[in-house]
Amino acid sequence: MSAQKDRWDSSLVFLLFCVSSMPRSGSVGLQQEPSPQHYFSGLEAGKASLAFFTPSVSPGAQPFLEQIESSAEALQDYGISVVKVNCPKEDVSRYCGKENALRKAFLFRGNRLIREFPTDALFDVNSIVANVLFALLFNEVKYVETLADLENIENALKGKSNMVFAYVPATGTVEHRAVMEAAFVYGTIHQFVLTTEAALLKATSHDDPDVSSAWLLFCHCQRAIDPAQPCRRTALGQPLTLLNIHRHLKLMGAPLLTEVAEDPEKVSTVHLQLGLPLVFILSQKETYEADRRTAEFVAWQLLGKAGVALLSRDLVDLNVLHRSNVALKTPDEGMPIQYLVLEDTDEVITLVENKNKVKQMQEAEEEEEEDEDEKENNNQDIQDDQVMEAVSRDKKRELPLEQVLVLTEENFHSSLSEAARTVVLFYASWEAVSLAVLRSYSEVAALLKGTPGVLLCQVNCWDWPGLCSQENVTQFPSMRIYKEGQQPVPYNGMWGTEELSSFILLSRVACPLKLATMDEAEGYLRGEFPSELSSHHHTSVLGVFSAATSKAREAFEEAGNILSGHVRMGMYFEDDALAL
């Protein structure tokens, strides 16, 4: 009964949102004022109004008046009145006496002018509503032109709140209006960011997006605590409409993973209410931690496409195959829950993205069930041993890395003090790129075997998600170099063997390296580097500072900490530095 009540409550909220966006019948519509004096004397503090000043007879303004009158009811939903102000012939004031003013519409909040719009920019209802809301929601919707601007906003939001990033090919379109109307509702919850720059859209995408279409990305900045890691992004997969934006934001606000301990038939989540399937990962206490990590990974991959729940078989009596590890519940009323045996997470994701495979998998499971009925009863004992199955799967995923120390939650912090520099590769054993990088990492370990002061380690975030979360690892693979008393240095380069080994070796050298004599500094300028730098072919930087430039020197040293492993940096700050 409670699940049904939740569904009705959610549907009611959803309905109220949609109704609030519809024009109200019987509304006042376009208001008219006989003169500017009469209009300004009636303005209320804090209330927004869009005014158009026109002579009593102005045939040229008729097309614009038709559009602005049509938009009046839509704008009233947001507390904005639309007013046509008649200009008497003798009026020579600012808004009536100048020809240019008669070709503009003016947005006021109280008696303060917020923005003036050329009437040709307000060419239809969508452009009027979009541009007026854009002007009023100045703080709720930031406009950006460059990737640097976007990243600055992201960095400021990390650990605090989330961001909704929208791209529209042009302002004043129906998509622009949808974003502004969503920002009016959700602007106090999420930071909205808008751009019309196609180059910025391409810079934020790994693919080649269609810049002729509008795009919307939900950026999970609240979960990103490490400033060095970008916010995860989940794209809206449907056309950019107000209803789809609301649906997307509602899904982004739902729990990433739900743990349930009741019959799946009785379980209802926001995903089912919005017409999406719900995937159950079946678990038991012996494999709970591994199953939960699997469920969280699948939930991220299916975010916006399906819900994911972790179902404990110990708490619910399920009359299904003991080997079944996944169940699928669709939003279609009367459809039975499908229980399946899947080999890996890719099959779970394919199950949702390609619904045709569900029937094929079910048929295969039915045939397998018939075959198993013919087997001897002792085979059932093997099927029941879920722990052994989990161990077998883990062995399949492991790669031989003999020169690399495996870190866990128990030995992570103690291992960091075993060498001057500890290199840690954080990876996910389910992820293809991680497995490819592991091969390069094993080659690096062989090359650097015996290198003093360097310890190569690995952390499988599949097995130790708590440790990876504690270290703010949100992308896989990630490599960092730890040195006692200093912030870890992240690696952001290519994953080839040569690039990795070069970064590790160069990071052993102080950055910046302090040059002791004038001869060393002049030799550095000639390309004659100290022995510890001569074997590395990297960009070289020399900082020369006098005693009076301590702040600049500190900034240079801070930059060196960030660029360690990427750049050769030297620094000279003796008394005779000015001679250089």
mmCIF file with all atom_site columns, C-alpha atoms in Angstrom, residues 252-426:
data_model
loop_
_atom_site.group_PDB
_atom_site.id
_atom_site.type_symbol
_atom_site.label_atom_id
_atom_site.label_alt_id
_atom_site.label_comp_id
_atom_site.label_asym_id
_atom_site.label_entity_id
_atom_site.label_seq_id
_atom_site.pdbx_PDB_ins_code
_atom_site.Cartn_x
_atom_site.Cartn_y
_atom_site.Cartn_z
_atom_site.occupancy
_atom_site.B_iso_or_equiv
_atom_site.pdbx_formal_charge
_atom_site.auth_seq_id
_atom_site.auth_comp_id
_atom_site.auth_asym_id
_atom_site.auth_atom_id
_atom_site.pdbx_PDB_model_num
ATOM 1   C CA . MET A 1 252 ? 19.378 12.451  -11.257 1.00 0.00 ? 252 MET A CA 1
ATOM 2   C CA . GLY A 1 253 ? 17.946 13.305  -7.848  1.00 0.00 ? 253 GLY A CA 1
ATOM 3   C CA . ALA A 1 254 ? 16.914 9.709   -7.100  1.00 0.00 ? 254 ALA A CA 1
ATOM 4   C CA . PRO A 1 255 ? 19.249 7.458   -5.042  1.00 0.00 ? 255 PRO A CA 1
ATOM 5   C CA . LEU A 1 256 ? 21.981 5.928   -7.189  1.00 0.00 ? 256 LEU A CA 1
ATOM 6   C CA . LEU A 1 257 ? 21.374 2.502   -5.631  1.00 0.00 ? 257 LEU A CA 1
ATOM 7   C CA . THR A 1 258 ? 18.410 1.226   -3.601  1.00 0.00 ? 258 THR A CA 1
ATOM 8   C CA . GLU A 1 259 ? 18.721 -1.693  -1.186  1.00 0.00 ? 259 GLU A CA 1
ATOM 9   C CA . VAL A 1 260 ? 15.495 -3.700  -0.867  1.00 0.00 ? 260 VAL A CA 1
ATOM 10  C CA . ALA A 1 261 ? 14.390 -6.576  1.338   1.00 0.00 ? 261 ALA A CA 1
ATOM 11  C CA . GLU A 1 262 ? 10.920 -7.347  0.000   1.00 0.00 ? 262 GLU A CA 1
ATOM 12  C CA . ASP A 1 263 ? 9.264  -9.122  -2.902  1.00 0.00 ? 263 ASP A CA 1
ATOM 13  C CA . PRO A 1 264 ? 10.384 -7.364  -6.133  1.00 0.00 ? 264 PRO A CA 1
ATOM 14  C CA . GLU A 1 265 ? 6.738  -7.375  -7.261  1.00 0.00 ? 265 GLU A CA 1
ATOM 15  C CA . LYS A 1 266 ? 5.977  -4.903  -4.442  1.00 0.00 ? 266 LYS A CA 1
ATOM 16  C CA . VAL A 1 267 ? 8.967  -2.618  -5.064  1.00 0.00 ? 267 VAL A CA 1
ATOM 17  C CA . SER A 1 268 ? 8.305  0.728   -6.754  1.00 0.00 ? 268 SER A CA 1
ATOM 18  C CA . THR A 1 269 ? 10.870 3.442   -7.489  1.00 0.00 ? 269 THR A CA 1
ATOM 19  C CA . VAL A 1 270 ? 10.832 6.743   -9.356  1.00 0.00 ? 270 VAL A CA 1
ATOM 20  C CA . HIS A 1 271 ? 12.294 4.945   -12.383 1.00 0.00 ? 271 HIS A CA 1
ATOM 21  C CA . LEU A 1 272 ? 9.257  2.668   -12.761 1.00 0.00 ? 272 LEU A CA 1
ATOM 22  C CA . GLN A 1 273 ? 6.951  5.649   -12.238 1.00 0.00 ? 273 GLN A CA 1
ATOM 23  C CA . LEU A 1 274 ? 8.690  7.476   -15.084 1.00 0.00 ? 274 LEU A CA 1
ATOM 24  C CA . GLY A 1 275 ? 8.473  4.503   -17.455 1.00 0.00 ? 275 GLY A CA 1
ATOM 25  C CA . LEU A 1 276 ? 11.990 3.053   -16.999 1.00 0.00 ? 276 LEU A CA 1
ATOM 26  C CA . PRO A 1 277 ? 12.916 -0.514  -16.010 1.00 0.00 ? 277 PRO A CA 1
ATOM 27  C CA . LEU A 1 278 ? 14.346 -1.508  -12.635 1.00 0.00 ? 278 LEU A CA 1
ATOM 28  C CA . VAL A 1 279 ? 17.328 -3.899  -12.482 1.00 0.00 ? 279 VAL A CA 1
ATOM 29  C CA . PHE A 1 280 ? 17.771 -6.042  -9.358  1.00 0.00 ? 280 PHE A CA 1
ATOM 30  C CA . ILE A 1 281 ? 21.219 -7.381  -8.502  1.00 0.00 ? 281 ILE A CA 1
ATOM 31  C CA . LEU A 1 282 ? 20.576 -10.505 -6.412  1.00 0.00 ? 282 LEU A CA 1
ATOM 32  C CA . SER A 1 283 ? 22.863 -10.810 -3.417  1.00 0.00 ? 283 SER A CA 1
ATOM 33  C CA . GLN A 1 284 ? 23.487 -12.868 -0.297  1.00 0.00 ? 284 GLN A CA 1
ATOM 34  C CA . LYS A 1 285 ? 25.514 -12.141 2.819   1.00 0.00 ? 285 LYS A CA 1
ATOM 35  C CA . GLU A 1 286 ? 28.601 -14.121 1.745   1.00 0.00 ? 286 GLU A CA 1
ATOM 36  C CA . THR A 1 287 ? 29.062 -11.999 -1.399  1.00 0.00 ? 287 THR A CA 1
ATOM 37  C CA . TYR A 1 288 ? 27.406 -8.786  -0.236  1.00 0.00 ? 288 TYR A CA 1
ATOM 38  C CA . GLU A 1 289 ? 30.409 -6.431  -0.605  1.00 0.00 ? 289 GLU A CA 1
ATOM 39  C CA . ALA A 1 290 ? 31.271 -7.631  -4.124  1.00 0.00 ? 290 ALA A CA 1
ATOM 40  C CA . ASP A 1 291 ? 27.614 -7.539  -5.187  1.00 0.00 ? 291 ASP A CA 1
ATOM 41  C CA . ARG A 1 292 ? 27.191 -4.007  -3.871  1.00 0.00 ? 292 ARG A CA 1
ATOM 42  C CA . ARG A 1 293 ? 30.246 -2.799  -5.801  1.00 0.00 ? 293 ARG A CA 1
ATOM 43  C CA . THR A 1 294 ? 28.857 -4.442  -8.942  1.00 0.00 ? 294 THR A CA 1
ATOM 44  C CA . ALA A 1 295 ? 25.461 -2.816  -8.379  1.00 0.00 ? 295 ALA A CA 1
ATOM 45  C CA . GLU A 1 296 ? 26.997 0.651   -7.908  1.00 0.00 ? 296 GLU A CA 1
ATOM 46  C CA . PHE A 1 297 ? 29.036 0.323   -11.094 1.00 0.00 ? 297 PHE A CA 1
ATOM 47  C CA . VAL A 1 298 ? 25.988 -0.816  -13.077 1.00 0.00 ? 298 VAL A CA 1
ATOM 48  C CA . ALA A 1 299 ? 23.933 2.030   -11.581 1.00 0.00 ? 299 ALA A CA 1
ATOM 49  C CA . TRP A 1 300 ? 26.400 4.618   -12.903 1.00 0.00 ? 300 TRP A CA 1
ATOM 50  C CA . GLN A 1 301 ? 26.396 3.031   -16.355 1.00 0.00 ? 301 GLN A CA 1
ATOM 51  C CA . LEU A 1 302 ? 22.581 2.948   -16.515 1.00 0.00 ? 302 LEU A CA 1
ATOM 52  C CA . LEU A 1 303 ? 21.964 6.331   -14.891 1.00 0.00 ? 303 LEU A CA 1
ATOM 53  C CA . GLY A 1 304 ? 19.021 7.945   -16.656 1.00 0.00 ? 304 GLY A CA 1
ATOM 54  C CA . LYS A 1 305 ? 18.162 4.685   -18.456 1.00 0.00 ? 305 LYS A CA 1
ATOM 55  C CA . ALA A 1 306 ? 17.118 2.386   -15.605 1.00 0.00 ? 306 ALA A CA 1
ATOM 56  C CA . GLY A 1 307 ? 17.055 2.087   -11.839 1.00 0.00 ? 307 GLY A CA 1
ATOM 57  C CA . VAL A 1 308 ? 19.261 -0.368  -9.957  1.00 0.00 ? 308 VAL A CA 1
ATOM 58  C CA . ALA A 1 309 ? 18.406 -2.124  -6.692  1.00 0.00 ? 309 ALA A CA 1
ATOM 59  C CA . LEU A 1 310 ? 20.339 -4.584  -4.540  1.00 0.00 ? 310 LEU A CA 1
ATOM 60  C CA . LEU A 1 311 ? 18.055 -7.428  -3.417  1.00 0.00 ? 311 LEU A CA 1
ATOM 61  C CA . SER A 1 312 ? 19.097 -9.709  -0.537  1.00 0.00 ? 312 SER A CA 1
ATOM 62  C CA . ARG A 1 313 ? 18.152 -13.336 -1.176  1.00 0.00 ? 313 ARG A CA 1
ATOM 63  C CA . ASP A 1 314 ? 18.643 -14.044 2.537   1.00 0.00 ? 314 ASP A CA 1
ATOM 64  C CA . LEU A 1 315 ? 15.713 -11.781 3.406   1.00 0.00 ? 315 LEU A CA 1
ATOM 65  C CA . VAL A 1 316 ? 13.361 -12.668 0.547   1.00 0.00 ? 316 VAL A CA 1
ATOM 66  C CA . ASP A 1 317 ? 12.249 -16.169 -0.433  1.00 0.00 ? 317 ASP A CA 1
ATOM 67  C CA . LEU A 1 318 ? 12.598 -16.267 -4.236  1.00 0.00 ? 318 LEU A CA 1
ATOM 68  C CA . ASN A 1 319 ? 11.350 -19.315 -6.115  1.00 0.00 ? 319 ASN A CA 1
ATOM 69  C CA . VAL A 1 320 ? 13.949 -19.018 -8.899  1.00 0.00 ? 320 VAL A CA 1
ATOM 70  C CA . LEU A 1 321 ? 17.181 -20.669 -10.010 1.00 0.00 ? 321 LEU A CA 1
ATOM 71  C CA . HIS A 1 322 ? 19.947 -20.487 -7.417  1.00 0.00 ? 322 HIS A CA 1
ATOM 72  C CA . ARG A 1 323 ? 22.310 -19.292 -10.138 1.00 0.00 ? 323 ARG A CA 1
ATOM 73  C CA . SER A 1 324 ? 20.070 -16.364 -11.107 1.00 0.00 ? 324 SER A CA 1
ATOM 74  C CA . ASN A 1 325 ? 21.932 -13.171 -10.274 1.00 0.00 ? 325 ASN A CA 1
ATOM 75  C CA . VAL A 1 326 ? 19.876 -10.468 -12.039 1.00 0.00 ? 326 VAL A CA 1
ATOM 76  C CA . ALA A 1 327 ? 16.173 -9.639  -12.231 1.00 0.00 ? 327 ALA A CA 1
ATOM 77  C CA . LEU A 1 328 ? 14.473 -7.143  -14.513 1.00 0.00 ? 328 LEU A CA 1
ATOM 78  C CA . LYS A 1 329 ? 11.209 -5.399  -13.712 1.00 0.00 ? 329 LYS A CA 1
ATOM 79  C CA . THR A 1 330 ? 9.612  -3.365  -16.484 1.00 0.00 ? 330 THR A CA 1
ATOM 80  C CA . PRO A 1 331 ? 7.124  -0.522  -16.025 1.00 0.00 ? 331 PRO A CA 1
ATOM 81  C CA . ASP A 1 332 ? 4.557  -2.381  -18.138 1.00 0.00 ? 332 ASP A CA 1
ATOM 82  C CA . GLU A 1 333 ? 1.649  -3.365  -15.915 1.00 0.00 ? 333 GLU A CA 1
ATOM 83  C CA . GLY A 1 334 ? 1.054  -7.109  -15.656 1.00 0.00 ? 334 GLY A CA 1
ATOM 84  C CA . MET A 1 335 ? 4.483  -8.068  -17.028 1.00 0.00 ? 335 MET A CA 1
ATOM 85  C CA . PRO A 1 336 ? 6.223  -10.724 -14.882 1.00 0.00 ? 336 PRO A CA 1
ATOM 86  C CA . ILE A 1 337 ? 9.675  -10.093 -13.439 1.00 0.00 ? 337 ILE A CA 1
ATOM 87  C CA . GLN A 1 338 ? 12.403 -11.753 -15.492 1.00 0.00 ? 338 GLN A CA 1
ATOM 88  C CA . TYR A 1 339 ? 15.156 -13.633 -13.603 1.00 0.00 ? 339 TYR A CA 1
ATOM 89  C CA . LEU A 1 340 ? 18.390 -14.231 -15.527 1.00 0.00 ? 340 LEU A CA 1
ATOM 90  C CA . VAL A 1 341 ? 21.947 -15.539 -15.158 1.00 0.00 ? 341 VAL A CA 1
ATOM 91  C CA . LEU A 1 342 ? 24.408 -13.002 -16.573 1.00 0.00 ? 342 LEU A CA 1
ATOM 92  C CA . GLU A 1 343 ? 28.174 -13.407 -16.828 1.00 0.00 ? 343 GLU A CA 1
ATOM 93  C CA . ASP A 1 344 ? 29.352 -9.812  -16.428 1.00 0.00 ? 344 ASP A CA 1
ATOM 94  C CA . THR A 1 345 ? 28.248 -6.193  -16.101 1.00 0.00 ? 345 THR A CA 1
ATOM 95  C CA . ASP A 1 346 ? 28.329 -5.639  -19.869 1.00 0.00 ? 346 ASP A CA 1
ATOM 96  C CA . GLU A 1 347 ? 25.481 -8.128  -20.254 1.00 0.00 ? 347 GLU A CA 1
ATOM 97  C CA . VAL A 1 348 ? 23.464 -6.277  -17.597 1.00 0.00 ? 348 VAL A CA 1
ATOM 98  C CA . ILE A 1 349 ? 23.880 -2.999  -19.467 1.00 0.00 ? 349 ILE A CA 1
ATOM 99  C CA . THR A 1 350 ? 23.069 -4.642  -22.806 1.00 0.00 ? 350 THR A CA 1
ATOM 100 C CA . LEU A 1 351 ? 19.969 -6.132  -21.195 1.00 0.00 ? 351 LEU A CA 1
ATOM 101 C CA . VAL A 1 352 ? 18.568 -2.633  -20.663 1.00 0.00 ? 352 VAL A CA 1
ATOM 102 C CA . GLU A 1 353 ? 19.852 -0.983  -23.819 1.00 0.00 ? 353 GLU A CA 1
ATOM 103 C CA . ASN A 1 354 ? 18.774 -3.834  -26.111 1.00 0.00 ? 354 ASN A CA 1
ATOM 104 C CA . LYS A 1 355 ? 15.419 -5.113  -24.896 1.00 0.00 ? 355 LYS A CA 1
ATOM 105 C CA . ASN A 1 356 ? 15.296 -7.739  -27.658 1.00 0.00 ? 356 ASN A CA 1
ATOM 106 C CA . LYS A 1 357 ? 17.994 -9.706  -25.866 1.00 0.00 ? 357 LYS A CA 1
ATOM 107 C CA . VAL A 1 358 ? 15.747 -10.253 -22.862 1.00 0.00 ? 358 VAL A CA 1
ATOM 108 C CA . LYS A 1 359 ? 13.569 -12.785 -24.669 1.00 0.00 ? 359 LYS A CA 1
ATOM 109 C CA . GLN A 1 360 ? 16.602 -14.646 -26.034 1.00 0.00 ? 360 GLN A CA 1
ATOM 110 C CA . MET A 1 361 ? 18.174 -14.854 -22.566 1.00 0.00 ? 361 MET A CA 1
ATOM 111 C CA . GLN A 1 362 ? 14.935 -16.060 -21.022 1.00 0.00 ? 362 GLN A CA 1
ATOM 112 C CA . GLU A 1 363 ? 14.602 -18.845 -23.591 1.00 0.00 ? 363 GLU A CA 1
ATOM 113 C CA . ALA A 1 364 ? 18.196 -19.901 -22.948 1.00 0.00 ? 364 ALA A CA 1
ATOM 114 C CA . GLU A 1 365 ? 17.545 -19.957 -19.199 1.00 0.00 ? 365 GLU A CA 1
ATOM 115 C CA . GLU A 1 366 ? 14.442 -22.131 -19.647 1.00 0.00 ? 366 GLU A CA 1
ATOM 116 C CA . GLU A 1 367 ? 16.396 -24.654 -21.721 1.00 0.00 ? 367 GLU A CA 1
ATOM 117 C CA . GLU A 1 368 ? 19.181 -24.685 -19.137 1.00 0.00 ? 368 GLU A CA 1
ATOM 118 C CA . GLU A 1 369 ? 16.667 -25.224 -16.342 1.00 0.00 ? 369 GLU A CA 1
ATOM 119 C CA . GLU A 1 370 ? 15.245 -28.258 -18.148 1.00 0.00 ? 370 GLU A CA 1
ATOM 120 C CA . ASP A 1 371 ? 18.733 -29.707 -18.590 1.00 0.00 ? 371 ASP A CA 1
ATOM 121 C CA . GLU A 1 372 ? 19.556 -29.181 -14.933 1.00 0.00 ? 372 GLU A CA 1
ATOM 122 C CA . ASP A 1 373 ? 16.424 -31.062 -13.846 1.00 0.00 ? 373 ASP A CA 1
ATOM 123 C CA . GLU A 1 374 ? 17.901 -34.149 -15.489 1.00 0.00 ? 374 GLU A CA 1
ATOM 124 C CA . LYS A 1 375 ? 21.195 -33.899 -13.598 1.00 0.00 ? 375 LYS A CA 1
ATOM 125 C CA . GLU A 1 376 ? 21.922 -35.654 -10.354 1.00 0.00 ? 376 GLU A CA 1
ATOM 126 C CA . ASN A 1 377 ? 20.970 -33.894 -7.131  1.00 0.00 ? 377 ASN A CA 1
ATOM 127 C CA . ASN A 1 378 ? 24.567 -33.466 -6.038  1.00 0.00 ? 378 ASN A CA 1
ATOM 128 C CA . ASN A 1 379 ? 25.067 -30.914 -8.809  1.00 0.00 ? 379 ASN A CA 1
ATOM 129 C CA . GLN A 1 380 ? 22.726 -28.621 -6.913  1.00 0.00 ? 380 GLN A CA 1
ATOM 130 C CA . ASP A 1 381 ? 25.321 -28.324 -4.138  1.00 0.00 ? 381 ASP A CA 1
ATOM 131 C CA . ILE A 1 382 ? 27.752 -26.838 -6.633  1.00 0.00 ? 382 ILE A CA 1
ATOM 132 C CA . GLN A 1 383 ? 25.192 -24.323 -7.867  1.00 0.00 ? 383 GLN A CA 1
ATOM 133 C CA . ASP A 1 384 ? 24.453 -23.243 -4.306  1.00 0.00 ? 384 ASP A CA 1
ATOM 134 C CA . ASP A 1 385 ? 28.062 -22.373 -3.604  1.00 0.00 ? 385 ASP A CA 1
ATOM 135 C CA . GLN A 1 386 ? 27.911 -18.718 -4.618  1.00 0.00 ? 386 GLN A CA 1
ATOM 136 C CA . VAL A 1 387 ? 31.169 -17.953 -2.809  1.00 0.00 ? 387 VAL A CA 1
ATOM 137 C CA . MET A 1 388 ? 33.116 -20.377 -5.007  1.00 0.00 ? 388 MET A CA 1
ATOM 138 C CA . GLU A 1 389 ? 31.565 -18.850 -8.118  1.00 0.00 ? 389 GLU A CA 1
ATOM 139 C CA . ALA A 1 390 ? 32.618 -15.372 -7.008  1.00 0.00 ? 390 ALA A CA 1
ATOM 140 C CA . VAL A 1 391 ? 36.194 -16.536 -6.369  1.00 0.00 ? 391 VAL A CA 1
ATOM 141 C CA . SER A 1 392 ? 36.309 -18.147 -9.800  1.00 0.00 ? 392 SER A CA 1
ATOM 142 C CA . ARG A 1 393 ? 35.153 -14.941 -11.486 1.00 0.00 ? 393 ARG A CA 1
ATOM 143 C CA . ASP A 1 394 ? 37.767 -12.888 -9.601  1.00 0.00 ? 394 ASP A CA 1
ATOM 144 C CA . LYS A 1 395 ? 40.574 -15.192 -10.751 1.00 0.00 ? 395 LYS A CA 1
ATOM 145 C CA . LYS A 1 396 ? 39.511 -14.676 -14.362 1.00 0.00 ? 396 LYS A CA 1
ATOM 146 C CA . ARG A 1 397 ? 39.874 -10.926 -13.989 1.00 0.00 ? 397 ARG A CA 1
ATOM 147 C CA . GLU A 1 398 ? 43.334 -10.851 -12.383 1.00 0.00 ? 398 GLU A CA 1
ATOM 148 C CA . LEU A 1 399 ? 46.471 -10.136 -14.417 1.00 0.00 ? 399 LEU A CA 1
ATOM 149 C CA . PRO A 1 400 ? 49.992 -11.234 -13.373 1.00 0.00 ? 400 PRO A CA 1
ATOM 150 C CA . LEU A 1 401 ? 51.878 -8.185  -12.069 1.00 0.00 ? 401 LEU A CA 1
ATOM 151 C CA . GLU A 1 402 ? 54.763 -9.726  -10.168 1.00 0.00 ? 402 GLU A CA 1
ATOM 152 C CA . GLN A 1 403 ? 56.722 -6.491  -9.644  1.00 0.00 ? 403 GLN A CA 1
ATOM 153 C CA . VAL A 1 404 ? 53.717 -4.524  -8.399  1.00 0.00 ? 404 VAL A CA 1
ATOM 154 C CA . LEU A 1 405 ? 52.536 -4.503  -4.787  1.00 0.00 ? 405 LEU A CA 1
ATOM 155 C CA . VAL A 1 406 ? 48.799 -5.080  -4.350  1.00 0.00 ? 406 VAL A CA 1
ATOM 156 C CA . LEU A 1 407 ? 47.332 -2.566  -1.894  1.00 0.00 ? 407 LEU A CA 1
ATOM 157 C CA . THR A 1 408 ? 44.235 -3.000  0.252   1.00 0.00 ? 408 THR A CA 1
ATOM 158 C CA . GLU A 1 409 ? 42.513 -0.969  2.930   1.00 0.00 ? 409 GLU A CA 1
ATOM 159 C CA . GLU A 1 410 ? 44.720 -2.756  5.493   1.00 0.00 ? 410 GLU A CA 1
ATOM 160 C CA . ASN A 1 411 ? 48.152 -2.019  4.004   1.00 0.00 ? 411 ASN A CA 1
ATOM 161 C CA . PHE A 1 412 ? 47.574 1.134   1.931   1.00 0.00 ? 412 PHE A CA 1
ATOM 162 C CA . HIS A 1 413 ? 48.786 3.789   4.386   1.00 0.00 ? 413 HIS A CA 1
ATOM 163 C CA . SER A 1 414 ? 51.637 1.704   5.803   1.00 0.00 ? 414 SER A CA 1
ATOM 164 C CA . SER A 1 415 ? 52.939 0.951   2.290   1.00 0.00 ? 415 SER A CA 1
ATOM 165 C CA . LEU A 1 416 ? 53.135 4.645   1.406   1.00 0.00 ? 416 LEU A CA 1
ATOM 166 C CA . SER A 1 417 ? 56.041 5.056   3.833   1.00 0.00 ? 417 SER A CA 1
ATOM 167 C CA . GLU A 1 418 ? 58.114 2.142   2.491   1.00 0.00 ? 418 GLU A CA 1
ATOM 168 C CA . ALA A 1 419 ? 59.764 4.209   -0.262  1.00 0.00 ? 419 ALA A CA 1
ATOM 169 C CA . ALA A 1 420 ? 60.575 7.837   -0.978  1.00 0.00 ? 420 ALA A CA 1
ATOM 170 C CA . ARG A 1 421 ? 57.959 7.782   -3.718  1.00 0.00 ? 421 ARG A CA 1
ATOM 171 C CA . THR A 1 422 ? 55.054 5.371   -4.010  1.00 0.00 ? 422 THR A CA 1
ATOM 172 C CA . VAL A 1 423 ? 53.350 5.089   -7.409  1.00 0.00 ? 423 VAL A CA 1
ATOM 173 C CA . VAL A 1 424 ? 49.751 3.881   -7.149  1.00 0.00 ? 424 VAL A CA 1
ATOM 174 C CA . LEU A 1 425 ? 47.578 2.829   -10.084 1.00 0.00 ? 425 LEU A CA 1
ATOM 175 C CA . PHE A 1 426 ? 43.869 2.872   -9.243  1.00 0.00 ? 426 PHE A CA 1
#
